[in-house]
Short mmCIF file of C-alpha atoms in Angstrom, two decimals:
data_model
loop_
_atom_site.label_atom_id
_atom_site.label_comp_id
_atom_site.label_asym_id
_atom_site.label_seq_id
_atom_site.Cartn_x
_atom_site.Cartn_y
_atom_site.Cartn_z
CA MET A 552 -0.03 -0.05 0.13
CA LYS A 553 2.90 2.30 0.63
CA PHE A 554 4.22 1.84 -2.77
CA TRP A 555 1.04 3.02 -4.42
CA LYS A 556 0.88 6.10 -2.10
CA GLY A 557 4.50 6.87 -3.21
CA MET A 558 3.50 6.54 -6.75
CA GLY A 559 0.67 8.96 -6.42
CA LYS A 560 3.13 11.53 -5.01
CA ARG A 561 5.50 10.93 -7.83
CA TRP A 562 2.68 11.18 -10.35
CA THR A 563 1.65 14.62 -9.08
CA ARG A 564 5.24 15.73 -8.75
CA LEU A 565 6.05 15.24 -12.46
CA TRP A 566 5.89 19.16 -12.82
CA GLN A 567 9.48 19.09 -11.76
CA TYR A 568 10.43 17.40 -15.06
CA PHE A 569 8.74 19.97 -17.35
CA PRO A 570 9.73 23.54 -18.12
CA PRO A 571 8.68 26.06 -15.32
CA GLY A 572 5.02 27.27 -15.63
CA TYR A 573 4.43 24.82 -18.39
CA ASP A 574 0.87 23.13 -18.46
CA PHE A 575 1.70 19.63 -18.79
CA GLN A 576 -1.52 17.87 -17.88
CA TRP A 577 -2.60 17.29 -21.48
CA GLU A 578 0.88 15.84 -22.40
CA ARG A 579 0.91 13.55 -19.26
CA ALA A 580 -2.62 12.21 -20.30
CA VAL A 581 -1.77 11.69 -24.02
CA ALA A 582 1.56 9.92 -23.08
CA ALA A 583 -0.31 7.64 -20.57
CA LEU A 584 -3.01 6.79 -23.25
CA LEU A 585 -0.30 6.21 -25.88
CA LEU A 586 1.53 3.93 -23.49
CA ALA A 587 -1.60 1.92 -22.40
CA LEU A 588 -2.71 1.47 -25.87
CA PRO A 589 -0.04 -0.87 -26.94
CA LEU A 590 -0.26 -2.74 -23.64
CA PHE A 591 -3.91 -3.31 -24.32
CA LEU A 592 -3.57 -4.09 -28.02
CA SER A 593 -0.86 -6.74 -27.34
CA LEU A 594 -3.45 -8.86 -25.64
CA GLN A 595 -4.16 -10.21 -29.08
CA TYR A 596 -1.06 -12.31 -28.42
CA PHE A 597 -2.97 -14.82 -26.35
CA GLY A 598 -5.35 -15.56 -29.33
CA LYS A 599 -2.34 -16.12 -31.67
CA LEU A 600 -0.81 -18.31 -29.07
CA ARG A 601 -3.87 -20.41 -28.49
CA GLU A 602 -4.17 -20.93 -32.21
CA ALA A 603 -0.53 -21.82 -32.54
CA VAL A 604 -0.88 -24.47 -29.80
CA GLU A 605 -4.10 -25.81 -31.30
CA LEU A 606 -2.27 -26.35 -34.69
CA LEU A 607 0.10 -28.83 -32.89
CA TYR A 608 -2.69 -31.14 -31.87
CA TYR A 609 -5.38 -33.29 -33.61
CA VAL A 610 -8.29 -35.03 -32.00
CA ASP A 611 -8.49 -38.89 -32.19
CA ASN A 612 -11.64 -40.46 -31.30
CA ALA A 613 -10.08 -43.19 -29.08
CA ARG A 614 -7.39 -41.09 -27.31
CA GLY A 615 -8.68 -37.56 -27.44
CA ARG A 616 -6.38 -34.56 -28.01
CA VAL A 617 -3.12 -35.92 -29.26
CA LEU A 618 0.17 -34.10 -30.24
CA ARG A 619 1.06 -34.37 -33.92
CA PRO A 620 4.26 -36.45 -34.37
CA GLU A 621 5.65 -33.96 -36.96
CA ALA A 622 4.59 -30.85 -34.96
CA VAL A 623 7.07 -27.99 -34.67
CA ALA A 624 6.46 -24.95 -32.55
CA ILE A 625 6.11 -21.59 -34.18
CA SER A 626 8.81 -19.35 -32.87
CA PHE A 627 8.16 -16.77 -30.34
CA LEU A 628 9.19 -13.88 -32.50
CA GLU A 629 6.85 -15.00 -35.21
CA LEU A 630 3.91 -14.77 -32.64
CA ALA A 631 4.87 -11.66 -30.67
CA GLY A 632 7.44 -9.86 -32.91
CA GLY A 633 5.03 -7.21 -34.36
CA TYR A 634 3.89 -5.96 -30.96
CA ALA A 635 7.04 -3.93 -30.29
CA GLY A 636 6.00 -1.71 -33.28
CA LEU A 637 2.98 -0.68 -31.31
CA PHE A 638 5.15 1.45 -29.01
CA LEU A 639 6.20 3.54 -31.96
CA PRO A 640 3.56 6.30 -31.65
CA TYR A 641 4.41 6.62 -27.94
CA PHE A 642 8.13 7.20 -28.68
CA LEU A 643 7.46 9.58 -31.58
CA PHE A 644 5.11 11.65 -29.14
CA LEU A 645 7.92 11.79 -26.65
CA ALA A 646 10.31 12.87 -29.14
CA ALA A 647 8.02 15.59 -30.42
CA MET A 648 7.66 16.70 -26.73
CA VAL A 649 11.29 17.74 -26.69
CA PHE A 650 10.76 20.10 -29.65
CA HIS A 651 7.50 21.39 -28.15
CA HIS A 652 9.24 22.13 -24.85
CA TYR A 653 11.94 24.08 -26.65
CA SER A 654 9.47 26.00 -28.60
CA TYR A 655 7.68 26.81 -25.33
CA TYR A 656 10.86 28.70 -24.36
CA CYS A 657 11.22 30.36 -27.69
CA ARG A 658 7.71 31.41 -28.57
CA ASP A 659 5.61 31.27 -25.49
CA THR A 660 7.64 32.67 -22.67
CA ARG A 661 10.42 34.16 -24.84
CA SER A 662 12.90 33.22 -22.23
CA ILE A 663 15.41 31.32 -24.41
CA TYR A 664 18.16 33.86 -23.97
CA LEU A 665 17.61 33.92 -20.17
CA CYS A 666 17.75 30.11 -20.03
CA ARG A 667 21.09 30.10 -21.91
CA ARG A 668 22.57 32.75 -19.54
CA LEU A 669 21.79 30.79 -16.46
CA PRO A 670 24.83 29.63 -14.31
CA ARG A 671 23.74 26.04 -14.87
CA GLY A 672 24.11 25.76 -18.54
CA SER A 673 22.30 22.37 -18.85
CA PHE A 674 19.08 23.82 -17.55
CA LEU A 675 17.52 24.35 -20.94
CA VAL A 676 18.34 20.83 -22.14
CA ASP A 677 17.30 19.23 -18.77
CA SER A 678 13.90 20.99 -18.71
CA CYS A 679 13.29 20.16 -22.37
CA ALA A 680 14.38 16.63 -22.45
CA ARG A 681 14.01 15.26 -18.89
CA ALA A 682 10.21 14.40 -19.09
CA PRO A 683 10.51 12.69 -22.53
CA LEU A 684 13.53 10.72 -21.50
CA LEU A 685 11.83 9.47 -18.31
CA GLY A 686 8.87 8.53 -20.39
CA MET A 687 11.00 6.48 -22.91
CA ALA A 688 12.61 4.76 -20.00
CA VAL A 689 9.03 3.84 -18.75
CA GLY A 690 8.11 2.65 -22.11
CA VAL A 691 11.29 0.52 -22.79
CA ALA A 692 10.73 -1.06 -19.25
CA ALA A 693 7.09 -1.77 -20.00
CA GLY A 694 7.88 -3.23 -23.31
CA ALA A 695 10.59 -5.36 -21.92
CA ALA A 696 8.52 -6.47 -19.00
CA LEU A 697 5.74 -7.45 -21.41
CA GLY A 698 8.04 -9.29 -23.65
CA LEU A 699 9.34 -11.30 -20.84
CA LEU A 700 5.90 -12.09 -19.49
CA TYR A 701 4.79 -13.16 -22.95
CA TYR A 702 7.75 -15.28 -23.41
CA GLY A 703 7.28 -16.98 -20.13
CA ILE A 704 3.67 -17.83 -21.07
CA TYR A 705 4.90 -19.03 -24.49
CA LEU A 706 7.32 -21.48 -22.84
CA LEU A 707 4.51 -22.67 -20.50
CA ALA A 708 2.11 -23.12 -23.25
CA MET A 709 4.16 -24.89 -25.94
CA PRO A 710 4.71 -28.55 -25.39
CA GLY A 711 8.36 -29.36 -24.83
CA GLU A 712 8.29 -32.23 -27.50
CA CYS A 713 7.77 -29.39 -30.23
CA GLY A 714 10.80 -27.52 -29.38
CA PRO A 715 9.67 -23.99 -28.32
CA ARG A 716 11.96 -21.61 -30.20
CA PHE A 717 12.76 -17.96 -29.71
CA LEU A 718 13.87 -17.27 -33.24
#
């Protein structure tokens, strides 16, 4: 329970990662939606996995469901390889956020020259890129965790006699 309370505090303190005075609520909502969308759409993997496992068996009237003698498992990357591309709109949105934050300093606040004169010279780059880089790290971690979870389920679902393969 403490973990979730801490996550709520971190979620509300995201303003620290954006340019000062920047209204980031819309970007935060769109980024969360674009991250949740591939996670939701990748659930189609379970249907493909079920079909791939069903192709390995046939129904015999006497013995019931029997593994085909020549059955070879479909590789994991054939089943789940295309789901990594679903994260592309999320990463493109985050890349566009960097340019949008920079244009915020140039057009909206007209403080680009002030930012360049600050003693900490990295302030401009930090405030423009920190939130998108954090979002990219979250996206990579979510994609990797999803891939590991799906690979574990693949190994559990495929019969060992068929030689489950990664490639």
